[in-house]
Coordinates of N, CA, C and O and ligand atoms in Angstrom, one line a residue:
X1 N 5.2 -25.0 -13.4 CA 3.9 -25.4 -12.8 C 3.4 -24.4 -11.9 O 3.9 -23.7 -11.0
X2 N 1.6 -24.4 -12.5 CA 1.5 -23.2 -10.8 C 1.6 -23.7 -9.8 O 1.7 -24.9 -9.6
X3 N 1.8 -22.6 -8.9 CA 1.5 -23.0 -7.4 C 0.6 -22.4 -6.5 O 0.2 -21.3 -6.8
X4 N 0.3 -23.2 -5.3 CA -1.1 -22.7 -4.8 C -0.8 -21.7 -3.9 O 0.1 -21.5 -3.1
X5 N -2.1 -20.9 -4.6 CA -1.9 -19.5 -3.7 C -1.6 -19.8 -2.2 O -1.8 -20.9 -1.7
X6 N -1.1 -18.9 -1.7 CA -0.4 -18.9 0.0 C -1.4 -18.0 0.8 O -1.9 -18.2 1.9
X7 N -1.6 -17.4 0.1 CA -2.0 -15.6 0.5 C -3.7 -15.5 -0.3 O -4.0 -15.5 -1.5
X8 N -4.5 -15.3 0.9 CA -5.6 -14.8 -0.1 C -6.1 -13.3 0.4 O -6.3 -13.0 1.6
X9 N -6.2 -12.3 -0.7 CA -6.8 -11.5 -0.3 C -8.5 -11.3 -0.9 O -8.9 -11.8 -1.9
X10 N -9.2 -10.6 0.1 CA -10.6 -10.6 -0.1 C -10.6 -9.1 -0.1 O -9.8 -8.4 0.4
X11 N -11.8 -8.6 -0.7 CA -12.1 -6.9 -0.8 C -13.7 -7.5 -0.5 O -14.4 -8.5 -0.7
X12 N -13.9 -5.9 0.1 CA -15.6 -5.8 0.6 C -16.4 -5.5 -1.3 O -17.6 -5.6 -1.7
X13 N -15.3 -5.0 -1.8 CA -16.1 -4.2 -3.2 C -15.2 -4.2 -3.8 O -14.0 -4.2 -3.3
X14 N -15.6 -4.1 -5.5 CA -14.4 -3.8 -6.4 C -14.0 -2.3 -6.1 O -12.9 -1.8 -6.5
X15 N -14.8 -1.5 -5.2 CA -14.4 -0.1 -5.2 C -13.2 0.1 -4.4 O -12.6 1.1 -4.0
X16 N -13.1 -1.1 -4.2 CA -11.4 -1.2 -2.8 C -9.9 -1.8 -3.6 O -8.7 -2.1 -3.3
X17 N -10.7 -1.5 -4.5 CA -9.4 -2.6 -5.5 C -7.8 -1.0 -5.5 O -6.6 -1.2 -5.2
X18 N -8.4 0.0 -5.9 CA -7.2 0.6 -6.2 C -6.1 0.9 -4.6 O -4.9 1.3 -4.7
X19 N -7.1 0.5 -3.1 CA -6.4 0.6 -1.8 C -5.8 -1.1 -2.0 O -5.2 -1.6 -1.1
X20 N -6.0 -1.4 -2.7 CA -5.1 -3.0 -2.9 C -4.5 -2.9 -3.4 O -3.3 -2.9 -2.9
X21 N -4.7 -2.8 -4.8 CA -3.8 -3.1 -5.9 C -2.1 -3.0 -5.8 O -1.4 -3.9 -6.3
X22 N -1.7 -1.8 -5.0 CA 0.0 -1.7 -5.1 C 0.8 -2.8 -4.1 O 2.0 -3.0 -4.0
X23 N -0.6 -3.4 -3.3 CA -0.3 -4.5 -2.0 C 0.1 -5.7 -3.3 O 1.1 -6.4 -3.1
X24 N -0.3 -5.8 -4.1 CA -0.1 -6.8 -5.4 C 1.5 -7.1 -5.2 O 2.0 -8.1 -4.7
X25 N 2.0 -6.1 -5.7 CA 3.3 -6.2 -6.6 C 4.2 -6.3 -5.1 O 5.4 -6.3 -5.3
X26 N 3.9 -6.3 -4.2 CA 5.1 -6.9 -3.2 C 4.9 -8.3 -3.0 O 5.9 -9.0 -2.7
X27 N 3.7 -8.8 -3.0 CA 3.6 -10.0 -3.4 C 4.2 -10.8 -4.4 O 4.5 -12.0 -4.1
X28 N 4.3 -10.3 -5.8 CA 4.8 -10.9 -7.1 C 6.3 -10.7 -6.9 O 7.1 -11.2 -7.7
X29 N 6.7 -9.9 -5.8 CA 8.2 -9.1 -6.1 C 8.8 -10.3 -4.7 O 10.1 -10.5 -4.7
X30 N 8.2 -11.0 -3.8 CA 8.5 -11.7 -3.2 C 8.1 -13.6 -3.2 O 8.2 -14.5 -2.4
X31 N 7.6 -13.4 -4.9 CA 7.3 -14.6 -5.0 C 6.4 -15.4 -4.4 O 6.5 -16.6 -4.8
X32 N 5.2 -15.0 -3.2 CA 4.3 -15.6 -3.1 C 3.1 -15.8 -3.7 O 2.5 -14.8 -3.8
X33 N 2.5 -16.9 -4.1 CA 1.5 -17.0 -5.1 C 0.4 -16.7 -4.0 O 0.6 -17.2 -2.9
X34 N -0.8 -15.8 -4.4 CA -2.0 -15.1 -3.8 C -3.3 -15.5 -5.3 O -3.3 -15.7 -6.6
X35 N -4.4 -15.5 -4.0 CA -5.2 -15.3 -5.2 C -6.1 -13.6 -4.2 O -5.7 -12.8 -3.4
X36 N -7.6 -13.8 -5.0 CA -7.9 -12.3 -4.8 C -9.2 -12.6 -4.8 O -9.6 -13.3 -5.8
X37 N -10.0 -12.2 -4.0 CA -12.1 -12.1 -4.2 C -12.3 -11.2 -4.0 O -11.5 -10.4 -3.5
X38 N -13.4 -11.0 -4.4 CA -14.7 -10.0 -3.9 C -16.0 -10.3 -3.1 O -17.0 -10.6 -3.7
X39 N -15.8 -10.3 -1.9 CA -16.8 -10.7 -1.1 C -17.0 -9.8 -0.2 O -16.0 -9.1 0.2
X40 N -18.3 -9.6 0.5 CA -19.0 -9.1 1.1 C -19.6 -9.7 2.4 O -20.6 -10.5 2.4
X41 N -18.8 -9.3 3.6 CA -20.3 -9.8 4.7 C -21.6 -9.0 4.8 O -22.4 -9.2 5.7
X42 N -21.7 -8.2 4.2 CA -22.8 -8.1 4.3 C -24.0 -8.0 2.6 O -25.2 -8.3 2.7
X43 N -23.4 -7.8 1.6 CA -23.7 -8.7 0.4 C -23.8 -9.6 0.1 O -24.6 -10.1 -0.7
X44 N -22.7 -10.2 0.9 CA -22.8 -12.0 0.1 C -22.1 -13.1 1.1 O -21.2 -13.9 0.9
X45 N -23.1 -12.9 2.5 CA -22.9 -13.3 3.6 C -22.5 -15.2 3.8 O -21.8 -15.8 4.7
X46 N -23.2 -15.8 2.6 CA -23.1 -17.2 2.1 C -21.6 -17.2 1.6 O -20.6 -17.8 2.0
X47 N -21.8 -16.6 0.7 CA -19.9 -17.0 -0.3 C -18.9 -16.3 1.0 O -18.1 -17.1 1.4
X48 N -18.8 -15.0 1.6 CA -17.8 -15.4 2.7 C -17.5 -16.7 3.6 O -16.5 -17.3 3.7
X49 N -18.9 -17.0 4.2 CA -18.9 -18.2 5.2 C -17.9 -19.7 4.7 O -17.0 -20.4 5.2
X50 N -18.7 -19.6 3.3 CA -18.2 -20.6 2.7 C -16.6 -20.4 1.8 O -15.9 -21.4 1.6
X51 N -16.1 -19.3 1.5 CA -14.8 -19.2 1.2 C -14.2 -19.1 2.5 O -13.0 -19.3 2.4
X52 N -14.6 -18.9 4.0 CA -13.3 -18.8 5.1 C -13.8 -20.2 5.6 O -13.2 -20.3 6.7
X53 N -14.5 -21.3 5.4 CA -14.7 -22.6 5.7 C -13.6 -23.5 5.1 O -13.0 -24.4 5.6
X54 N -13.4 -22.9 3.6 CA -12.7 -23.8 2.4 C -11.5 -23.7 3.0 O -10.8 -24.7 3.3
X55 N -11.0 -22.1 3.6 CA -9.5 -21.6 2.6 C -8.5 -22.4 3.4 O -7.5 -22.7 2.7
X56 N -8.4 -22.7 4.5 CA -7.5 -24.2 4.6 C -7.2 -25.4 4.0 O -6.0 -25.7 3.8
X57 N -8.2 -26.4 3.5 CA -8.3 -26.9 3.2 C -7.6 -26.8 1.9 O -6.9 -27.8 1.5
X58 N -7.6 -25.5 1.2 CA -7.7 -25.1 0.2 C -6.5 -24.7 -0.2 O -6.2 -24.5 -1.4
X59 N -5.4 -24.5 0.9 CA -3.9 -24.0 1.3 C -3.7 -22.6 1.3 O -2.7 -22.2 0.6
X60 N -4.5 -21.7 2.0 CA -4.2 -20.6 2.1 C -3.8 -20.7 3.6 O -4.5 -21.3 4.3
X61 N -2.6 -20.0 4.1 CA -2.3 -19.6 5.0 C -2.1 -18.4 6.0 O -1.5 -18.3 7.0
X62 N -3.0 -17.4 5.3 CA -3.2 -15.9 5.8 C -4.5 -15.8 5.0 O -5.1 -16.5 4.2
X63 N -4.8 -14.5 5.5 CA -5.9 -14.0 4.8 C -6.2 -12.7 5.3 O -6.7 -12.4 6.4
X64 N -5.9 -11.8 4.2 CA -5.9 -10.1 4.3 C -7.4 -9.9 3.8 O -7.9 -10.1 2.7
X65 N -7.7 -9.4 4.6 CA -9.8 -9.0 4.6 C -9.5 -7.4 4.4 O -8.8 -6.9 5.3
X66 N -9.9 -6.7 3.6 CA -10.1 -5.8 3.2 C -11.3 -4.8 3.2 O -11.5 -4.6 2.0
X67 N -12.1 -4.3 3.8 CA -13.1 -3.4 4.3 C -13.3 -2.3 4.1 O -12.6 -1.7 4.9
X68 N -14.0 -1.3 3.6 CA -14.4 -0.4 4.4 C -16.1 0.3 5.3 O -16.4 -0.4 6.2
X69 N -16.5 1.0 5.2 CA -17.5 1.4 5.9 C -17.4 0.4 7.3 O -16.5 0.3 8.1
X70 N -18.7 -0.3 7.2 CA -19.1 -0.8 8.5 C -18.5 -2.3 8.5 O -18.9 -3.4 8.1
X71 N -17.5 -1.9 9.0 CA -16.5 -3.2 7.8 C -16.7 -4.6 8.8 O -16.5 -4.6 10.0
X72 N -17.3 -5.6 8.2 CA -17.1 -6.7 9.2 C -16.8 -7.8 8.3 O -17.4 -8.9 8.3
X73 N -15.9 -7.3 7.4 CA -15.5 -8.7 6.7 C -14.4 -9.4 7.6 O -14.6 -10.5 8.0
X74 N -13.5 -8.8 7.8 CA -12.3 -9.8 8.8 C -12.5 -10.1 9.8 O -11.7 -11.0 10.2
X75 N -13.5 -9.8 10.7 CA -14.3 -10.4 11.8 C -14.9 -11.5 11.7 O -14.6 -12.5 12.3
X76 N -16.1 -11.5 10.5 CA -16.6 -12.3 10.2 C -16.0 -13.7 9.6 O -16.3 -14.9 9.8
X77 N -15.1 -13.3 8.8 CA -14.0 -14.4 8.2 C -13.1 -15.1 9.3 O -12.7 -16.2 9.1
X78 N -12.7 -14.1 10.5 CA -11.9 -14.8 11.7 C -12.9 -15.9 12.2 O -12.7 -17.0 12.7
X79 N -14.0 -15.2 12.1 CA -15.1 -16.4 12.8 C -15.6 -17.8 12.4 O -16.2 -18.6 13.1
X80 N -15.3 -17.8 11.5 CA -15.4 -19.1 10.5 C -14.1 -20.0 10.3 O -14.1 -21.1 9.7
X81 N -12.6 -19.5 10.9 CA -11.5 -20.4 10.2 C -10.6 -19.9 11.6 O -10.9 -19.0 12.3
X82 N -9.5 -20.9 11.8 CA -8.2 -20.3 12.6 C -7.1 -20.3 12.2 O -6.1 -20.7 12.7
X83 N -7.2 -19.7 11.0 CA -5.9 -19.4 9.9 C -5.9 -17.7 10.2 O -7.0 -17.1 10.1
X84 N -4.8 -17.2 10.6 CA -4.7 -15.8 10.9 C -4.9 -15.1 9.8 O -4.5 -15.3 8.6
X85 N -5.9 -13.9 10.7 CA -6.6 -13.3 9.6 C -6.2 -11.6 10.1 O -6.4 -11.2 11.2
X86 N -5.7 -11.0 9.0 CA -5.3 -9.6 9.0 C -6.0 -8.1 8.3 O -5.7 -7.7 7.2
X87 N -6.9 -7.5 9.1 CA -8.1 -7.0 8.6 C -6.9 -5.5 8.0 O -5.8 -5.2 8.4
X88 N -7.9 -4.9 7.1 CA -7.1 -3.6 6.9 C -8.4 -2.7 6.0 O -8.9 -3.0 4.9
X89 N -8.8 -1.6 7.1 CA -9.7 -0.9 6.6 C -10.0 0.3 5.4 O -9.1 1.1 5.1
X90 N -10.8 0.4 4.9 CA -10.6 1.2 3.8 C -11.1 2.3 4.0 O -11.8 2.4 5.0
X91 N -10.8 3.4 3.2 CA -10.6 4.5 3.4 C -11.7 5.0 2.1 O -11.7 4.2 1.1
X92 N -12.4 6.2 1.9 CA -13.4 6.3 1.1 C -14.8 6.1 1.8 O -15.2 5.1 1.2
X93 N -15.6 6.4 2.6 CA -16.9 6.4 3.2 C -16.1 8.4 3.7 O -15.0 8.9 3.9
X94 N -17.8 8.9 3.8 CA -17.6 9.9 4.3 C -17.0 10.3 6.0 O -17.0 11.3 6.6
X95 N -16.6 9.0 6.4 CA -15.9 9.0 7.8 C -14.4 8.7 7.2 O -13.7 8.8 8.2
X96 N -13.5 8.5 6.1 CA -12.6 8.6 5.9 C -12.1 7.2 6.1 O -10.9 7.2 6.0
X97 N -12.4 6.4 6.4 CA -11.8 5.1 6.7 C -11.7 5.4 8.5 O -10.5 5.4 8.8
X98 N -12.4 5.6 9.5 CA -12.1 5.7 10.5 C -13.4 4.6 11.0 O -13.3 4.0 12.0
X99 N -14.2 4.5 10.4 CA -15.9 4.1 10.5 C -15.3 2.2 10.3 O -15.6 1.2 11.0
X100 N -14.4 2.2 9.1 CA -14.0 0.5 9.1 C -13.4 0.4 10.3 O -13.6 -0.4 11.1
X101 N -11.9 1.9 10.5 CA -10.9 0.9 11.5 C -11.6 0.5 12.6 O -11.5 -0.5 13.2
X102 N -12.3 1.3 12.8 CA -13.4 1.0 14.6 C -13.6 -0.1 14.3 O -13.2 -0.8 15.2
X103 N -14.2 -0.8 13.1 CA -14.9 -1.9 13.0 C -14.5 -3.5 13.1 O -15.0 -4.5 13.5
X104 N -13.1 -2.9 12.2 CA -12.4 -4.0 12.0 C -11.4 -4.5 13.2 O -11.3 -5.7 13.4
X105 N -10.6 -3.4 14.1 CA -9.9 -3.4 15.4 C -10.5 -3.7 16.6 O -9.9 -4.4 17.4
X106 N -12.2 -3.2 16.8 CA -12.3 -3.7 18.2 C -13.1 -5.2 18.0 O -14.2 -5.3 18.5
X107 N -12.6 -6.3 17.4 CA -13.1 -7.8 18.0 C -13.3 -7.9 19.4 O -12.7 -7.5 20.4
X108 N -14.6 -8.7 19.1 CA -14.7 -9.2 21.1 C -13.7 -10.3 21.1 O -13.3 -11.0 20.1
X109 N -13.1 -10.6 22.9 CA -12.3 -11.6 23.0 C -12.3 -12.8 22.3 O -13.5 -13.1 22.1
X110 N -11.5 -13.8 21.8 CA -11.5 -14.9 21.5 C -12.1 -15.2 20.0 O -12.6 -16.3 19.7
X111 N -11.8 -13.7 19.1 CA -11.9 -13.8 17.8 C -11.2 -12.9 17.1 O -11.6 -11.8 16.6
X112 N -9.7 -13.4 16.9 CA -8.6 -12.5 16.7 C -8.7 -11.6 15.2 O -8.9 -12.3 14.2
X113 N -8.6 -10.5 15.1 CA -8.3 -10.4 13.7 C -7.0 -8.9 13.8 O -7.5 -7.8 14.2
X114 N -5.5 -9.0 13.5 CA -4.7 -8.3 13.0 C -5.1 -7.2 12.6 O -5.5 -7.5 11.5
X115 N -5.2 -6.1 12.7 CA -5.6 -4.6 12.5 C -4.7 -4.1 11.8 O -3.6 -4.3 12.4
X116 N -4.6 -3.5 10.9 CA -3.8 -2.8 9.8 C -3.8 -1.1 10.0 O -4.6 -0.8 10.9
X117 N -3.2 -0.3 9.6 CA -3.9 0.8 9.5 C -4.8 0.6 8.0 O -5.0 -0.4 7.3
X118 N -5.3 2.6 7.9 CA -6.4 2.7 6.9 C -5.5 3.1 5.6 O -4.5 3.9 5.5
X119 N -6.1 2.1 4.4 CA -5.7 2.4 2.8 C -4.8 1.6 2.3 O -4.8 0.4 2.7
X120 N -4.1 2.2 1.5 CA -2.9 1.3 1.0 C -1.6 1.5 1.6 O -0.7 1.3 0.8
X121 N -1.1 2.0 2.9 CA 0.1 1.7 4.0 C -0.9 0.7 4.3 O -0.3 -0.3 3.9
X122 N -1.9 0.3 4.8 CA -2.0 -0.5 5.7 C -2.3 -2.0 4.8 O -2.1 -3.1 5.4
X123 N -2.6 -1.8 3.4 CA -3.0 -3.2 2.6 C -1.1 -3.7 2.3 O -0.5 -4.7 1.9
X124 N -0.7 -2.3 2.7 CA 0.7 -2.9 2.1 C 1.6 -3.9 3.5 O 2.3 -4.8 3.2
X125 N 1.0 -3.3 5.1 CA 1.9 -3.8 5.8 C 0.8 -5.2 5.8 O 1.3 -6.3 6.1
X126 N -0.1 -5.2 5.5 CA -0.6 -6.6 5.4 C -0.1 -7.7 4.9 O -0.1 -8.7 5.6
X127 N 0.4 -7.8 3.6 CA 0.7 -8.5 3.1 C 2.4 -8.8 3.4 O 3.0 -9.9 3.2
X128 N 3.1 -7.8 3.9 CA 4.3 -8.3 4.3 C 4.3 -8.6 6.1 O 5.3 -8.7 6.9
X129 N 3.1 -8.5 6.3 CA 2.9 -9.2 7.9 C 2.8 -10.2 7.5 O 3.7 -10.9 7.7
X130 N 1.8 -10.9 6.8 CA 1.7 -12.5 5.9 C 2.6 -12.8 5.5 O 2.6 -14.0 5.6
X131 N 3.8 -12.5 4.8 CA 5.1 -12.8 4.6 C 5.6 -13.0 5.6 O 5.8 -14.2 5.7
X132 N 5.8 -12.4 6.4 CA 6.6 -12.5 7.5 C 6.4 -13.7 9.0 O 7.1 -14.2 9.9
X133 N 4.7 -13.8 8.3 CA 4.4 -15.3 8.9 C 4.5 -16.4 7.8 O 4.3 -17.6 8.2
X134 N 4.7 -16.3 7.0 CA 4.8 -17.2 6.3 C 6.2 -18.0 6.5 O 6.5 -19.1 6.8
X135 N 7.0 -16.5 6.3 CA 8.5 -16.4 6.5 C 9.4 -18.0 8.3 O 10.4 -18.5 8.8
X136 N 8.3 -17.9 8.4 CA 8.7 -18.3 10.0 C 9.4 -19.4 9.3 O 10.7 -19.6 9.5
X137 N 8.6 -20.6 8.2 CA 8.7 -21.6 8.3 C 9.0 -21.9 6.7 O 8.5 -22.8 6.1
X138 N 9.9 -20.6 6.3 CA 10.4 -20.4 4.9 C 11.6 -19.6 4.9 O 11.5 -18.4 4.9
X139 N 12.9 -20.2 4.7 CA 14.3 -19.4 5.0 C 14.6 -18.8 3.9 O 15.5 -18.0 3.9
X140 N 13.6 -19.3 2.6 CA 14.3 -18.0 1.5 C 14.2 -17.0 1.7 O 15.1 -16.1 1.7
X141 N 11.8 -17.0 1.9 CA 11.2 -15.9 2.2 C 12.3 -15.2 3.5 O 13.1 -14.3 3.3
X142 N 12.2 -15.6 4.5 CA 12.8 -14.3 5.4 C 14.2 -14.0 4.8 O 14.4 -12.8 5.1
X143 N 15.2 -14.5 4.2 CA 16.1 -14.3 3.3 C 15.5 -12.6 2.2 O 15.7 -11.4 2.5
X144 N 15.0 -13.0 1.6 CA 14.1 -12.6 1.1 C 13.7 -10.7 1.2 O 13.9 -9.7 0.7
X145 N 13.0 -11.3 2.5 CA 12.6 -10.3 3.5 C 13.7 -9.6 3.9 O 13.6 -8.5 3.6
X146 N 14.8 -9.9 4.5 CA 15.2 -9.5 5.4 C 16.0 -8.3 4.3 O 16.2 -7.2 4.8
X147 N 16.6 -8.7 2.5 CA 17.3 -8.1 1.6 C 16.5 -6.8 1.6 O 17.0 -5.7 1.7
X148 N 15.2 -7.0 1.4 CA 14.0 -5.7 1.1 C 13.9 -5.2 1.7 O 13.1 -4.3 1.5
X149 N 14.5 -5.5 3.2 CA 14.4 -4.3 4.2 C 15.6 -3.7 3.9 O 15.6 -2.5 3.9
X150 N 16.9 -4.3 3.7 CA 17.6 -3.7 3.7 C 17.7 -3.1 2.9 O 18.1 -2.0 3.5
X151 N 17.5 -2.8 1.1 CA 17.2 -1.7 0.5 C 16.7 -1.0 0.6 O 17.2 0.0 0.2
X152 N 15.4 -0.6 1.0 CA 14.5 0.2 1.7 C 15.6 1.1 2.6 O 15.8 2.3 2.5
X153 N 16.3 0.2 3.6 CA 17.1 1.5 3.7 C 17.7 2.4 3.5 O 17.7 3.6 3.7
X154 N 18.8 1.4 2.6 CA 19.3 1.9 1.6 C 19.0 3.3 0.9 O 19.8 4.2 0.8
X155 N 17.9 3.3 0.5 CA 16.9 4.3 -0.5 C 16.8 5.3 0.7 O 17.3 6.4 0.6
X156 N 16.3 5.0 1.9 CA 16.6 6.4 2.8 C 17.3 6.9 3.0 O 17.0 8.0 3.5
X157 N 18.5 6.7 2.9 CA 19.8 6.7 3.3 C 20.4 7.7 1.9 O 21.3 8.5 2.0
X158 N 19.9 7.4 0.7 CA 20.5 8.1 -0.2 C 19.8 9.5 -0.4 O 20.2 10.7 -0.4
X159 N 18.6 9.0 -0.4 CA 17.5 10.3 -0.2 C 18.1 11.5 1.0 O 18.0 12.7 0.8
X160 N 18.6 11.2 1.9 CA 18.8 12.1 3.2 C 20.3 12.6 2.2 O 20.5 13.8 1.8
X161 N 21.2 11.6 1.9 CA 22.5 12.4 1.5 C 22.3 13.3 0.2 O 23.1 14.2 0.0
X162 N 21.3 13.2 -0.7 CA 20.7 14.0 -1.7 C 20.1 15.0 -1.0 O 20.4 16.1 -1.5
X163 N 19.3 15.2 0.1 CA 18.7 16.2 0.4 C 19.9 17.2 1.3 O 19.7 18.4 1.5
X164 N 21.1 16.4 1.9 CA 21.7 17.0 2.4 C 23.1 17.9 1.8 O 23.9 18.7 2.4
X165 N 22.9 17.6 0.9 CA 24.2 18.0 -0.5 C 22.7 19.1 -1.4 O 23.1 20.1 -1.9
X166 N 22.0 18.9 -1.4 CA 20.6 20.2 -1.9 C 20.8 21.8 -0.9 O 20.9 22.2 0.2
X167 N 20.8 22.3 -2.2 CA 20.4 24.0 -1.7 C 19.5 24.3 -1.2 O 19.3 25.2 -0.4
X168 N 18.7 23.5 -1.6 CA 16.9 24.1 -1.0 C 17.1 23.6 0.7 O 16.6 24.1 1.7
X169 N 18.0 22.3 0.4 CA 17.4 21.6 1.8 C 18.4 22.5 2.7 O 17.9 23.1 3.7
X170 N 19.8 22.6 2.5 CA 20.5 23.1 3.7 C 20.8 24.3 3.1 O 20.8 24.5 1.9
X171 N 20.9 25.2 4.0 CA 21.2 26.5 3.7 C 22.5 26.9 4.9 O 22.4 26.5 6.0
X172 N 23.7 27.8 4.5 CA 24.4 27.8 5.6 C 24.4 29.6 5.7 O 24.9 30.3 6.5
X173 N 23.9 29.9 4.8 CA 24.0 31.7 4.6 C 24.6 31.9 4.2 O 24.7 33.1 3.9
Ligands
RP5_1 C1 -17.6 -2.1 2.0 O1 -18.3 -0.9 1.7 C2 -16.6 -2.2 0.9 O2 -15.4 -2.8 1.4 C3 -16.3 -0.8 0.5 O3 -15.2 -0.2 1.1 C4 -17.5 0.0 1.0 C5 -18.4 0.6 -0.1 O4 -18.7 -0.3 -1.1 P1 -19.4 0.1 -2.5 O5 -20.7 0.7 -2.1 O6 -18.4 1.1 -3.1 O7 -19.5 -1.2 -3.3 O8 -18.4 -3.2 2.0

């Protein structure tokens, strides 16, 4: 049976989709059901208002706002709902993604929105900051969580003894 998405993520443009897309598969790899839009505060100023009015109701419990340029989608979406909202700016305007982070990071008091960095590091720690809230009041998920950190180390861990057993890397003369 499906289940209702947990996790929603929103993009300012389809042109944000490829700083998303790899944020996907940690989602699928942790079993949370997400769904995905395309909305615009400043395009499609009505369908935001009205998707961050729903998305409770609606059982979303996060929501990764995705931006770039003059980015005020996760502002504007914080401003409509008090389901924690995690902005993450995009990268691509000729300011490089520095023009969203301004945008998206400095909220005035008493309209929170979670700052990411710029691209896909930052669409990625999004979605496992939403895990990790989700996680609070889910013992698989932080179960879950806690194994995928641990291979992650893992993997550094082997990488350093590969690079340290390498010719290129150590040299003793
Ligand atoms: C923002 O403007 C979008 O999030 C995108 O990053 C940027 C440019 O959008 P397009 O002109 O490529 O649609 O709203």
């Amino acid at each position: 049976m499906a289940r209702k998405p947990r996790i929603a993520l929103v993009m300012g443009s389809t042109s944000d989709m490829p700083q998303v897309e790899p944020a996907l598969e940690i989602l699928k790899d942790l079993k949370i059901p997400y769904t995905t839009r395309v909305l615009s505060a400043h395009r499609t100023p009505d369908a935001v208002r009205e998707f961050a009015k729903k998305a409770h109701e609606e059982g979303i419990q996060v929501i990764v706002a995705c931006a770039g340029a003059a980015a005020h989608l996760a502002g504007v979406i914080a401003s409509h709902t008090d389901l924690p909202v995690i902005g993450v700016p995009m990268a691509g305007t000729t300011l490089g993604g520095l023009d969203a982070l301004f945008s998206t990071v400095q909220m005035p008091g008493g309209v929170p929105v979670a700052t990411m960095g710029i691209g896909k590091a930052g669409t990625k720690n999004a979605v496992l900051m939403a895990a990790r809230i989700l996680a609070l009041q889910d013992e698989n998920l932080a179960a879950h969580l806690a194994r995928k950190r641990e291979e992650q180390a893992a993997r550094v861990l082997e990488l350093d003894a590969e690079i340290r057993n390498s010719e290129t890397w150590t040299w003793e003369g």
